[in-house]
N, CA and C atoms as an extended XYZ file, in Angstrom:
297
Properties=species:S:1:pos:R:3:atomname:S:1:resname:S:1:resid:I:1 pbc="F F F"
N        17.381     -237.011       14.553 N   MET     1
C        18.779     -237.094       14.731 CA  MET     1
C        19.253     -238.539       14.501 C   MET     1
N        20.216     -238.788       13.743 N   PRO     2
C        20.607     -240.155       13.447 CA  PRO     2
C        21.295     -240.854       14.675 C   PRO     2
N        21.127     -242.102       14.676 N   ARG     3
C        21.694     -242.914       15.825 CA  ARG     3
C        23.196     -242.855       15.710 C   ARG     3
N        23.824     -242.798       16.819 N   LEU     4
C        25.368     -242.851       16.853 CA  LEU     4
C        25.724     -244.258       16.535 C   LEU     4
N        26.978     -244.466       16.230 N   ASN     5
C        27.539     -245.707       15.770 CA  ASN     5
C        27.627     -246.835       16.797 C   ASN     5
N        27.773     -246.348       18.030 N   ALA     6
C        27.843     -247.380       19.231 CA  ALA     6
C        27.640     -246.716       20.472 C   ALA     6
N        27.438     -247.556       21.466 N   GLN     7
C        27.344     -247.102       22.899 CA  GLN     7
C        28.425     -247.833       23.716 C   GLN     7
N        29.012     -247.041       24.672 N   ILE     8
C        29.865     -247.660       25.591 CA  ILE     8
C        29.289     -247.537       27.003 C   ILE     8
N        29.346     -248.547       27.695 N   ILE     9
C        28.879     -248.544       29.118 CA  ILE     9
C        29.984     -248.921       29.913 C   ILE     9
N        30.382     -248.081       30.879 N   ILE    10
C        31.499     -248.326       31.731 CA  ILE    10
C        30.892     -248.439       33.148 C   ILE    10
N        31.178     -249.540       33.855 N   THR    11
C        30.684     -249.702       35.148 CA  THR    11
C        32.004     -249.512       36.107 C   THR    11
N        31.706     -248.503       36.926 N   LEU    12
C        32.724     -248.065       37.907 CA  LEU    12
C        32.091     -248.129       39.343 C   LEU    12
N        32.472     -249.171       40.100 N   PRO    13
C        31.857     -249.259       41.462 CA  PRO    13
C        32.224     -248.007       42.313 C   PRO    13
N        33.365     -247.406       42.094 N   ASN    14
C        33.619     -246.222       42.760 CA  ASN    14
C        33.868     -245.068       41.778 C   ASN    14
N        32.901     -244.116       41.751 N   ILE    15
C        32.968     -243.018       40.765 CA  ILE    15
C        34.224     -242.217       40.824 C   ILE    15
N        34.898     -242.271       42.019 N   TYR    16
C        36.141     -241.536       42.172 CA  TYR    16
C        37.319     -242.082       41.340 C   TYR    16
N        37.067     -243.224       40.715 N   GLU    17
C        38.016     -243.680       39.778 CA  GLU    17
C        38.008     -243.056       38.356 C   GLU    17
N        36.904     -242.294       38.187 N   PHE    18
C        36.816     -241.478       37.031 CA  PHE    18
C        37.991     -240.517       36.946 C   PHE    18
N        38.595     -240.354       35.713 N   ASN    19
C        39.832     -239.428       35.735 CA  ASN    19
C        39.762     -238.632       34.377 C   ASN    19
N        40.842     -237.842       34.171 N   GLU    20
C        40.896     -237.047       33.093 CA  GLU    20
C        41.026     -237.805       31.793 C   GLU    20
N        41.730     -238.892       31.830 N   GLN    21
C        41.820     -239.798       30.635 CA  GLN    21
C        40.479     -240.227       30.164 C   GLN    21
N        39.672     -240.717       31.070 N   LEU    22
C        38.320     -241.116       30.738 CA  LEU    22
C        37.508     -239.994       30.129 C   LEU    22
N        37.656     -238.858       30.773 N   LYS    23
C        36.902     -237.689       30.252 CA  LYS    23
C        37.360     -237.333       28.893 C   LYS    23
N        38.645     -237.374       28.593 N   ASN    24
C        39.154     -237.068       27.212 CA  ASN    24
C        38.645     -238.102       26.199 C   ASN    24
N        38.652     -239.334       26.561 N   SER    25
C        38.130     -240.375       25.649 CA  SER    25
C        36.664     -240.173       25.359 C   SER    25
N        35.880     -239.876       26.323 N   ILE    26
C        34.485     -239.649       26.100 CA  ILE    26
C        34.335     -238.441       25.181 C   ILE    26
N        34.985     -237.385       25.532 N   HIS    27
C        34.944     -236.140       24.721 CA  HIS    27
C        35.268     -236.388       23.313 C   HIS    27
N        36.467     -237.069       23.007 N   CYS    28
C        36.971     -237.306       21.622 CA  CYS    28
C        36.022     -238.044       20.816 C   CYS    28
N        35.243     -238.919       21.418 N   SER    29
C        34.389     -239.728       20.594 CA  SER    29
C        32.891     -239.522       20.750 C   SER    29
N        32.555     -238.389       21.240 N   GLU    30
C        31.143     -238.068       21.546 CA  GLU    30
C        30.321     -237.924       20.267 C   GLU    30
N        30.791     -237.642       19.160 N   ASN    31
C        30.050     -237.525       17.929 CA  ASN    31
C        29.679     -238.925       17.374 C   ASN    31
N        30.385     -240.000       17.740 N   ASP    32
C        30.192     -241.264       17.151 CA  ASP    32
C        29.668     -242.290       18.278 C   ASP    32
N        30.114     -242.114       19.445 N   ILE    33
C        29.776     -243.057       20.511 CA  ILE    33
C        29.144     -242.385       21.700 C   ILE    33
N        28.072     -242.911       22.210 N   GLU    34
C        27.435     -242.464       23.300 CA  GLU    34
C        27.929     -243.241       24.502 C   GLU    34
N        28.267     -242.506       25.543 N   CYS    35
C        28.916     -243.218       26.675 CA  CYS    35
C        28.015     -243.057       27.922 C   CYS    35
N        27.897     -244.110       28.673 N   PHE    36
C        27.261     -244.187       29.913 CA  PHE    36
C        28.082     -244.739       31.084 C   PHE    36
N        27.931     -244.241       32.259 N   ILE    37
C        28.678     -244.779       33.343 CA  ILE    37
C        27.697     -245.211       34.469 C   ILE    37
N        27.895     -246.464       34.882 N   ILE    38
C        27.023     -247.045       35.914 CA  ILE    38
C        27.924     -247.119       37.149 C   ILE    38
N        27.393     -246.714       38.363 N   THR    39
C        28.195     -246.804       39.594 CA  THR    39
C        27.334     -247.112       40.698 C   THR    39
N        28.048     -247.520       41.780 N   THR    40
C        27.257     -247.831       43.090 CA  THR    40
C        27.532     -246.542       43.992 C   THR    40
N        28.260     -245.628       43.617 N   SER    41
C        28.499     -244.354       44.364 CA  SER    41
C        27.228     -243.581       44.624 C   SER    41
N        27.273     -242.815       45.624 N   SER    42
C        26.131     -242.038       46.094 CA  SER    42
C        25.827     -240.813       45.098 C   SER    42
N        24.672     -240.307       45.174 N   LYS    43
C        24.324     -239.121       44.413 CA  LYS    43
C        25.295     -237.942       44.571 C   LYS    43
N        25.678     -237.771       45.883 N   LYS    44
C        26.546     -236.691       46.266 CA  LYS    44
C        27.895     -236.906       45.600 C   LYS    44
N        28.482     -238.046       45.616 N   GLU    45
C        29.717     -238.437       45.007 CA  GLU    45
C        29.658     -238.247       43.538 C   GLU    45
N        28.513     -238.631       42.922 N   ILE    46
C        28.318     -238.413       41.495 CA  ILE    46
C        28.309     -236.900       41.097 C   ILE    46
N        27.525     -236.169       41.918 N   GLU    47
C        27.570     -234.673       41.750 CA  GLU    47
C        28.923     -234.080       41.842 C   GLU    47
N        29.803     -234.530       42.737 N   ASN    48
C        31.186     -234.015       42.913 CA  ASN    48
C        31.963     -234.315       41.593 C   ASN    48
N        31.788     -235.498       41.013 N   ILE    49
C        32.549     -235.803       39.804 CA  ILE    49
C        32.023     -234.987       38.626 C   ILE    49
N        30.624     -234.907       38.533 N   ILE    50
C        30.072     -234.117       37.417 CA  ILE    50
C        30.602     -232.649       37.452 C   ILE    50
N        30.677     -232.046       38.677 N   LYS    51
C        31.213     -230.705       38.834 CA  LYS    51
C        32.634     -230.639       38.474 C   LYS    51
N        33.423     -231.570       39.130 N   GLU    52
C        34.853     -231.550       38.949 CA  GLU    52
C        35.392     -231.690       37.517 C   GLU    52
N        34.564     -232.565       36.672 N   PHE    53
C        34.968     -232.790       35.298 CA  PHE    53
C        34.071     -232.116       34.292 C   PHE    53
N        33.180     -231.342       34.799 N   ASP    54
C        32.211     -230.674       33.887 CA  ASP    54
C        31.549     -231.597       32.877 C   ASP    54
N        30.803     -232.556       33.458 N   LEU    55
C        30.163     -233.613       32.745 CA  LEU    55
C        28.662     -233.412       32.602 C   LEU    55
N        28.121     -233.996       31.588 N   ASN    56
C        26.626     -233.990       31.480 CA  ASN    56
C        26.052     -234.990       32.522 C   ASN    56
N        25.229     -234.512       33.376 N   GLU    57
C        24.756     -235.436       34.385 CA  GLU    57
C        24.070     -236.668       33.883 C   GLU    57
N        23.585     -236.658       32.679 N   SER    58
C        22.751     -237.769       32.154 CA  SER    58
C        23.623     -238.970       31.795 C   SER    58
N        24.886     -238.868       31.840 N   ILE    59
C        25.833     -240.012       31.468 CA  ILE    59
C        26.179     -240.873       32.672 C   ILE    59
N        25.801     -240.467       33.947 N   ILE    60
C        26.139     -241.287       35.059 CA  ILE    60
C        24.878     -241.592       35.866 C   ILE    60
N        24.783     -242.865       36.195 N   SER    61
C        23.679     -243.356       36.934 CA  SER    61
C        24.126     -244.275       38.097 C   SER    61
N        23.443     -244.267       39.167 N   ASN    62
C        23.769     -245.213       40.311 CA  ASN    62
C        22.675     -246.245       40.446 C   ASN    62
N        21.839     -246.401       39.441 N   ASP    63
C        20.825     -247.427       39.388 CA  ASP    63
C        21.425     -248.754       38.901 C   ASP    63
N        22.237     -249.337       39.713 N   PHE    64
C        23.126     -250.399       39.228 CA  PHE    64
C        22.618     -251.816       39.467 C   PHE    64
N        21.717     -252.041       40.400 N   LYS    65
C        21.283     -253.326       40.898 CA  LYS    65
C        20.694     -254.206       39.682 C   LYS    65
N        19.674     -253.702       38.999 N   SER    66
C        19.139     -254.519       37.878 CA  SER    66
C        20.113     -254.692       36.659 C   SER    66
N        20.774     -253.589       36.464 N   PHE    67
C        21.892     -253.605       35.433 CA  PHE    67
C        22.803     -254.687       35.747 C   PHE    67
N        23.341     -254.700       36.900 N   ALA    68
C        24.389     -255.728       37.272 CA  ALA    68
C        23.881     -257.128       37.158 C   ALA    68
N        22.644     -257.427       37.546 N   LYS    69
C        22.059     -258.729       37.432 CA  LYS    69
C        21.914     -259.040       35.943 C   LYS    69
N        21.264     -258.122       35.177 N   THR    70
C        21.043     -258.480       33.852 CA  THR    70
C        22.286     -258.804       33.044 C   THR    70
N        23.379     -258.058       33.242 N   PHE    71
C        24.644     -258.269       32.543 CA  PHE    71
C        25.633     -259.160       33.303 C   PHE    71
N        25.207     -259.703       34.348 N   ASN    72
C        26.063     -260.669       35.132 CA  ASN    72
C        27.314     -259.947       35.641 C   ASN    72
N        27.087     -258.846       36.220 N   LEU    73
C        28.216     -257.950       36.742 CA  LEU    73
C        28.099     -257.673       38.198 C   LEU    73
N        27.445     -258.588       38.918 N   ASP    74
C        27.446     -258.407       40.397 CA  ASP    74
C        28.312     -259.537       41.004 C   ASP    74
N        29.027     -259.196       42.078 N   ASP    75
C        29.810     -260.109       42.713 CA  ASP    75
C        29.025     -260.781       43.825 C   ASP    75
N        29.721     -261.482       44.687 N   LYS    76
C        29.057     -262.262       45.833 CA  LYS    76
C        28.396     -261.363       46.815 C   LYS    76
N        28.712     -260.171       46.924 N   GLU    77
C        28.008     -259.208       47.827 CA  GLU    77
C        26.943     -258.398       47.104 C   GLU    77
N        26.628     -258.742       45.879 N   ASN    78
C        25.703     -257.942       45.047 CA  ASN    78
C        26.226     -256.557       44.768 C   ASN    78
N        27.564     -256.456       44.660 N   LYS    79
C        28.114     -255.165       44.328 CA  LYS    79
C        28.407     -255.225       42.762 C   LYS    79
N        28.670     -254.048       42.279 N   LEU    80
C        28.980     -253.932       40.908 CA  LEU    80
C        30.384     -254.237       40.531 C   LEU    80
N        30.652     -255.081       39.474 N   ILE    81
C        32.049     -255.300       39.019 CA  ILE    81
C        32.431     -254.290       37.958 C   ILE    81
N        33.656     -253.835       37.975 N   LYS    82
C        34.194     -252.875       37.084 CA  LYS    82
C        34.247     -253.534       35.644 C   LYS    82
N        33.741     -252.858       34.678 N   SER    83
C        33.735     -253.476       33.314 CA  SER    83
C        33.523     -252.358       32.271 C   SER    83
N        33.766     -252.892       31.002 N   LEU    84
C        33.492     -252.073       29.830 CA  LEU    84
C        32.637     -252.835       28.911 C   LEU    84
N        31.524     -252.297       28.374 N   ILE    85
C        30.651     -253.043       27.537 CA  ILE    85
C        30.482     -252.145       26.265 C   ILE    85
N        30.624     -252.651       25.067 N   MET    86
C        30.468     -251.996       23.806 CA  MET    86
C        29.216     -252.578       23.115 C   MET    86
N        28.333     -251.612       22.715 N   VAL    87
C        27.057     -252.049       22.051 CA  VAL    87
C        26.918     -251.411       20.747 C   VAL    87
N        26.717     -252.120       19.715 N   ASN    88
C        26.627     -251.526       18.384 CA  ASN    88
C        25.302     -250.786       18.124 C   ASN    88
N        25.118     -250.214       16.998 N   LYS    89
C        23.859     -249.407       16.730 CA  LYS    89
C        22.649     -250.279       16.618 C   LYS    89
N        22.847     -251.601       16.505 N   ASP    90
C        21.675     -252.534       16.466 CA  ASP    90
C        21.391     -253.077       17.857 C   ASP    90
N        22.003     -252.482       18.840 N   CYS    91
C        21.833     -252.915       20.290 CA  CYS    91
C        22.324     -254.299       20.537 C   CYS    91
N        23.398     -254.704       19.874 N   GLN    92
C        23.990     -256.012       20.171 CA  GLN    92
C        25.252     -255.719       20.874 C   GLN    92
N        25.552     -256.517       21.963 N   ILE    93
C        26.844     -256.335       22.661 CA  ILE    93
C        27.961     -257.064       21.780 C   ILE    93
N        28.889     -256.213       21.465 N   ILE    94
C        30.012     -256.579       20.575 CA  ILE    94
C        31.273     -256.825       21.354 C   ILE    94
N        31.308     -256.388       22.658 N   HIS    95
C        32.446     -256.565       23.463 CA  HIS    95
C        32.068     -256.313       24.889 C   HIS    95
N        32.550     -257.222       25.747 N   LYS    96
C        32.340     -257.112       27.162 CA  LYS    96
C        33.612     -257.544       27.865 C   LYS    96
N        34.131     -256.583       28.678 N   GLU    97
C        35.390     -256.954       29.356 CA  GLU    97
C        35.299     -256.566       30.797 C   GLU    97
N        35.632     -257.553       31.648 N   ILE    98
C        35.822     -257.275       33.120 CA  ILE    98
C        37.111     -256.630       33.452 C   ILE    98
N        37.135     -255.548       34.072 N   LEU    99
C        38.452     -254.815       34.286 CA  LEU    99
C        39.027     -255.090       35.634 C   LEU    99
């Protein structure tokens, strides 16, 4: 299978901020862009969103601690900062935005 053109990583401290607009954006670009969501929310909260929006469970992870430190996305309380990261097919960060 050929590599997709890019990856988008969205960090959402609260998974309940996920909405229909995000779902539509992910769905519209799924043939070209692979999307991942990193959150501090619990497994149960993630399961609720997966069920509510009929998502593939592999796109959401709450393993945020090392990710936040690696990408400098942790705040003073070691919590995750809301952001958007775009990675090209060569695994280079081409855009990073704190939201």
